[in-house]
CSV table of C-alpha atoms in Angstrom, one decimal:
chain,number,residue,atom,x,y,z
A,1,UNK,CA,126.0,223.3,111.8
A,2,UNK,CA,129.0,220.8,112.5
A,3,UNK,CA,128.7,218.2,114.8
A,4,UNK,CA,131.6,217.6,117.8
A,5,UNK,CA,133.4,214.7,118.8
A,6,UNK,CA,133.9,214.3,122.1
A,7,UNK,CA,136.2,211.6,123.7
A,8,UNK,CA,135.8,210.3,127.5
A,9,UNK,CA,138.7,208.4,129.1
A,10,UNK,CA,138.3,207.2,132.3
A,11,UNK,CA,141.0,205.7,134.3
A,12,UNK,CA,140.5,202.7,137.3
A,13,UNK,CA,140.4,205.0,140.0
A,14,UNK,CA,137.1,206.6,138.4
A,15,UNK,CA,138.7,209.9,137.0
A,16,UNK,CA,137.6,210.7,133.6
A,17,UNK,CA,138.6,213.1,131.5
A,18,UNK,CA,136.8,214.6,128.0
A,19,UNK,CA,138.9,215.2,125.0
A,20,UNK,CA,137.5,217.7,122.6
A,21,UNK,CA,138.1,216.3,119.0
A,22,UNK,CA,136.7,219.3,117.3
A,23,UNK,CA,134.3,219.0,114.6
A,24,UNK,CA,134.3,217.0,111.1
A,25,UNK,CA,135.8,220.3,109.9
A,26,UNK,CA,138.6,221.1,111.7
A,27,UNK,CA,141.7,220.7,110.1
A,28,UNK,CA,144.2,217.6,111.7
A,29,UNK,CA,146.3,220.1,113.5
A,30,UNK,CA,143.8,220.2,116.2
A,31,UNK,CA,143.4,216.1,116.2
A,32,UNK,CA,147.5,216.1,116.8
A,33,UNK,CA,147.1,218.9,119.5
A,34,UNK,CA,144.5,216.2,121.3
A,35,UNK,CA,146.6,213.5,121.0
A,36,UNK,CA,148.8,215.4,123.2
A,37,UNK,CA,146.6,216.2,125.8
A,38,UNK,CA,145.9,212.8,125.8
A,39,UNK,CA,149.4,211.9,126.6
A,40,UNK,CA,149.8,214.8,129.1
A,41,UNK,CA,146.6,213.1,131.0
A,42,UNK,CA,148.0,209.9,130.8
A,43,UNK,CA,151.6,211.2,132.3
A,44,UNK,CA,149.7,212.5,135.3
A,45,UNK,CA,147.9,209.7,135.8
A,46,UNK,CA,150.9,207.6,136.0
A,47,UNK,CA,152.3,210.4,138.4
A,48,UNK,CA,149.0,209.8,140.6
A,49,UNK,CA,149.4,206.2,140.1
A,50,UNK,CA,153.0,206.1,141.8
A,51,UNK,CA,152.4,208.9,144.4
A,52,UNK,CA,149.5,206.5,145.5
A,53,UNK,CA,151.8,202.8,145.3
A,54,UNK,CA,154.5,205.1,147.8
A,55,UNK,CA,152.2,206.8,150.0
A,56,UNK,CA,150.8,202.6,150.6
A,57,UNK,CA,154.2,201.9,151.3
A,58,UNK,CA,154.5,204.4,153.5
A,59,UNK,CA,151.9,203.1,155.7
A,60,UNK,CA,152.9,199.9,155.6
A,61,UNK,CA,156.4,201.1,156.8
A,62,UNK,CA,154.4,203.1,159.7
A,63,UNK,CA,152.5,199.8,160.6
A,64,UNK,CA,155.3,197.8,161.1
A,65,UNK,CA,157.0,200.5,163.0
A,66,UNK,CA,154.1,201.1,165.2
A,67,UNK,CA,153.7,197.2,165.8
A,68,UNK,CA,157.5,196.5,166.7
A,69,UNK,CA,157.7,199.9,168.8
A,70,UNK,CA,154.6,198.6,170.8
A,71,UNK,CA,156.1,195.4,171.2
A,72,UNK,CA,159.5,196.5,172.8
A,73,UNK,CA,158.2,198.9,175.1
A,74,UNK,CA,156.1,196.1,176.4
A,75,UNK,CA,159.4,193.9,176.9
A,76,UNK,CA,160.9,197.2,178.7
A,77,UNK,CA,157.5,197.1,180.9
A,78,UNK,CA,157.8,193.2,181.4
A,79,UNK,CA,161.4,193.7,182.5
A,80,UNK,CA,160.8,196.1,185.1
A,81,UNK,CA,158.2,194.6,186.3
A,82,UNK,CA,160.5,190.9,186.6
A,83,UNK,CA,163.2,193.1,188.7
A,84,UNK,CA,160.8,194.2,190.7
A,85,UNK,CA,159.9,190.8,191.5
A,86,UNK,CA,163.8,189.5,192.0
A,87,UNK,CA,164.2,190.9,195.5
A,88,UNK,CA,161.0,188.9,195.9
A,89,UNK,CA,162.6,185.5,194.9
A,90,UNK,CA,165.3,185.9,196.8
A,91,UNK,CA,163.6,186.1,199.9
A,92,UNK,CA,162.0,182.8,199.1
A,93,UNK,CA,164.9,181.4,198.5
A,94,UNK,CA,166.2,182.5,202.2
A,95,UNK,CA,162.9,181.3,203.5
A,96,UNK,CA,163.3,177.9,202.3
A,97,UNK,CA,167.2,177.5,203.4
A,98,UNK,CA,166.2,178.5,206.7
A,99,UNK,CA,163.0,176.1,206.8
A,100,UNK,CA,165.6,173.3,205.8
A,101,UNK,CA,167.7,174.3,208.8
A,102,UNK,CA,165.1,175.1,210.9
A,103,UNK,CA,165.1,173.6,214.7
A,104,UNK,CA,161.5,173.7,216.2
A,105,UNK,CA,162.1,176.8,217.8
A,106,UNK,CA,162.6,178.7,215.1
A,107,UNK,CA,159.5,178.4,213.4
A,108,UNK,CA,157.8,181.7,215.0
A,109,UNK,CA,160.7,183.4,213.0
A,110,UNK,CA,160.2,181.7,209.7
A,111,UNK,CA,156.5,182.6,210.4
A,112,UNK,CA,157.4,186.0,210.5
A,113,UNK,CA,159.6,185.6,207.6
A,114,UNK,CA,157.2,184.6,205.4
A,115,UNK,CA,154.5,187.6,206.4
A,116,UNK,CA,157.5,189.8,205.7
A,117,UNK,CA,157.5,188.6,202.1
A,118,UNK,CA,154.2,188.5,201.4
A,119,UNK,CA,153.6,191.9,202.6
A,120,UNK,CA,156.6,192.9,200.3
A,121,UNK,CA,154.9,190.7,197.4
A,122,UNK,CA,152.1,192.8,198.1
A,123,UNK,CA,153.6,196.3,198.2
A,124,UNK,CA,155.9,195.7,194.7
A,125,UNK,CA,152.6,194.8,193.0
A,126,UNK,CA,150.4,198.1,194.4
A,127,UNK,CA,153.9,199.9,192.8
A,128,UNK,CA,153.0,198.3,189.4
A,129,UNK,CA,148.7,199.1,190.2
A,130,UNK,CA,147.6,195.9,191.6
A,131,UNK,CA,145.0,196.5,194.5
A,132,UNK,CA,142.9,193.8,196.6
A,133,UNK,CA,138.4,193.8,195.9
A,134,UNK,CA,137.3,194.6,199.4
A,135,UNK,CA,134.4,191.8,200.0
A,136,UNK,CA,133.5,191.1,203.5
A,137,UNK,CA,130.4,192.8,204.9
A,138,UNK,CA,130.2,194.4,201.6
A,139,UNK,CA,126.7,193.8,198.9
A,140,UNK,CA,127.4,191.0,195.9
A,141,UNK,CA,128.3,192.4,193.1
A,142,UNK,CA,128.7,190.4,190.0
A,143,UNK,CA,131.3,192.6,187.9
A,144,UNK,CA,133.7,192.3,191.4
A,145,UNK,CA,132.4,189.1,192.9
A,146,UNK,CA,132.4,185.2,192.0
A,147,UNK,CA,129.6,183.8,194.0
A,148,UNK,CA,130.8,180.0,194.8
A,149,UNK,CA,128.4,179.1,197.7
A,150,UNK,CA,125.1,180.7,199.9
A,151,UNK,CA,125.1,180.6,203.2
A,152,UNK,CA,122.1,181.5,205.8
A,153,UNK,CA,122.8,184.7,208.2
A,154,UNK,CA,120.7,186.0,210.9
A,155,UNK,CA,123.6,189.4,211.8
A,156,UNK,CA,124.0,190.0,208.0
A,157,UNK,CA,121.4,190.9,205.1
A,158,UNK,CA,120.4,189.1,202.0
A,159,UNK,CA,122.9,189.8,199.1
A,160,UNK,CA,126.4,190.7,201.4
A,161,UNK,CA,129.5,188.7,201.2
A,162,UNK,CA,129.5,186.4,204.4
A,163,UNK,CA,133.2,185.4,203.3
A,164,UNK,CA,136.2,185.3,201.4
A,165,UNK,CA,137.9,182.2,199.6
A,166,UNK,CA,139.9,183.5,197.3
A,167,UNK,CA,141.3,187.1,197.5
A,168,UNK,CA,140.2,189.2,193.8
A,169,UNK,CA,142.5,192.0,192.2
A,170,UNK,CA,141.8,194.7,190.6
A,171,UNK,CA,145.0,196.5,188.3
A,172,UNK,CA,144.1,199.8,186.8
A,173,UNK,CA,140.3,199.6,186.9
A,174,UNK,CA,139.9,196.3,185.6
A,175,UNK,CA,139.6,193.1,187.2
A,176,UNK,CA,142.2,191.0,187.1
A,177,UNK,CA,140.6,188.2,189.1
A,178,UNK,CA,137.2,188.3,190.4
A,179,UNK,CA,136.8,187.3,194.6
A,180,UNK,CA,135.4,184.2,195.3
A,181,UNK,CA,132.8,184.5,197.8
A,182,UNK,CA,130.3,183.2,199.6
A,183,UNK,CA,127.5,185.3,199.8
A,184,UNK,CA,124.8,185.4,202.7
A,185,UNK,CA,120.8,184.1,201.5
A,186,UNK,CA,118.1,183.8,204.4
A,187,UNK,CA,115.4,182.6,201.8
C-alpha cells in the first residue's frame, strides 16, 4: 500500500489549508500540479489580506467622520443656544446704563427691570429644557437635594425641606445642579 504525503499550511489569521502531495508513486506531474494550488492559496490569501487592511481603513475613515460630525453639530447646538442668550445680554447692558443714570426715584423701575430679565433668563433656558427642583414642603431626597443644614419644626415633619438656599436644575432628566436645602429634624 503507498503511503501519502500530506502538507498543512496555515496562515496568521489561523486558516489552514492541506495540500495533497500524492503518494511515493505518483509521477512529478502531480507534485507541479500542487505547487500550483499552493500558489493559488497563497494569491487568495494575499486577496483576504488587503480586503481586510481596506475594510480597517474604512473604519478608521468612519471613526473620524463620526467624531468630527459629532463635534460640529455640538458647536451648531452651542451657537444657538449663545443667541438665545444675546437678547439676554443686552438687557443687562440696558439695566446697568440705566442704574448708572438712575435718580432715586427710579429704582422701582430698575427693580422691575431686572425681574423682567430674569424671568426672560428663565424662559430662554426652559426653551433649551432647563427646569427648576421644586423643594419647599416637599420630602429630602438625596438624588434632587443637597442637605447643607437641619433645622427643628414643630408645623412640618421629619425629612421635608424647611428651605431653599440655592435654587437646583434639572435639564432633560438629569440634574444639573442639586438644591441646597435645609431640611427639617425634630430629633
Amino acid at each position: 500500500m503507498a503511503e501519502e504525503k500530506k502538507l498543512v499550511v496555515n496562515n496568521e489569521d489561523g486558516d489552514s489549508a492541506e495540500i495533497n502531495l500524492g503518494t511515493k508513486e505518483e509521477p512529478e506531474v502531480e507534485i507541479d500540479t500542487t505547487a500550483a494550488e499552493l500558489e493559488d492559496l497563497k494569491a487568495q490569501l494575499a486577496a483576504k489580506d488587503d480586503r481586510l487592511i481596506r475594510l480597517q481603513a474604512d473604519f478608521d475613515n468612519f471613526r473620524k467622520r463620526t467624531a468630527r460630525e459629532k463635534s460640529e453639530l455640538a458647536a451648531v447646538i452651542e451657537q444657538a443656544f449663545l443667541k438665545d442668550l444675546l437678547p439676554l445680554l443686552d438687557n443687562l447692558s440696558r439695566a446697568t446704563q440705566a442704574a448708572h443714570n438712575a435718580d432715586n426715584n427710579d429704582v422701582e423701575t430698575l427693580r422691575k427691570g431686572i425681574e423682567m430679565i430674569r424671568q426672560e433668563t428663565a424662559a430662554v433656558m426652559g426653551k433649551h429644557g432647563l427646569e427648576p427642583i421644586e423643594t419647599l414642603g416637599k420630602p429630602f431626597d438625596p438624588n434632587y437635594h443637597q442637605a447643607v443644614g437641619a433645622v427643628k419644626s414643630e408645623n412640618q415633619a421629619d425629612g421635608t425641606i424647611f428651605a431653599e438656599l440655592q435654587r437646583g436644575y434639572i435639564a432633560r432628566g438629569r440634574v444639573i445642579r442639586p438644591s441646597m436645602v435645609q431640611v427639617v429634624n425634630n430629633n
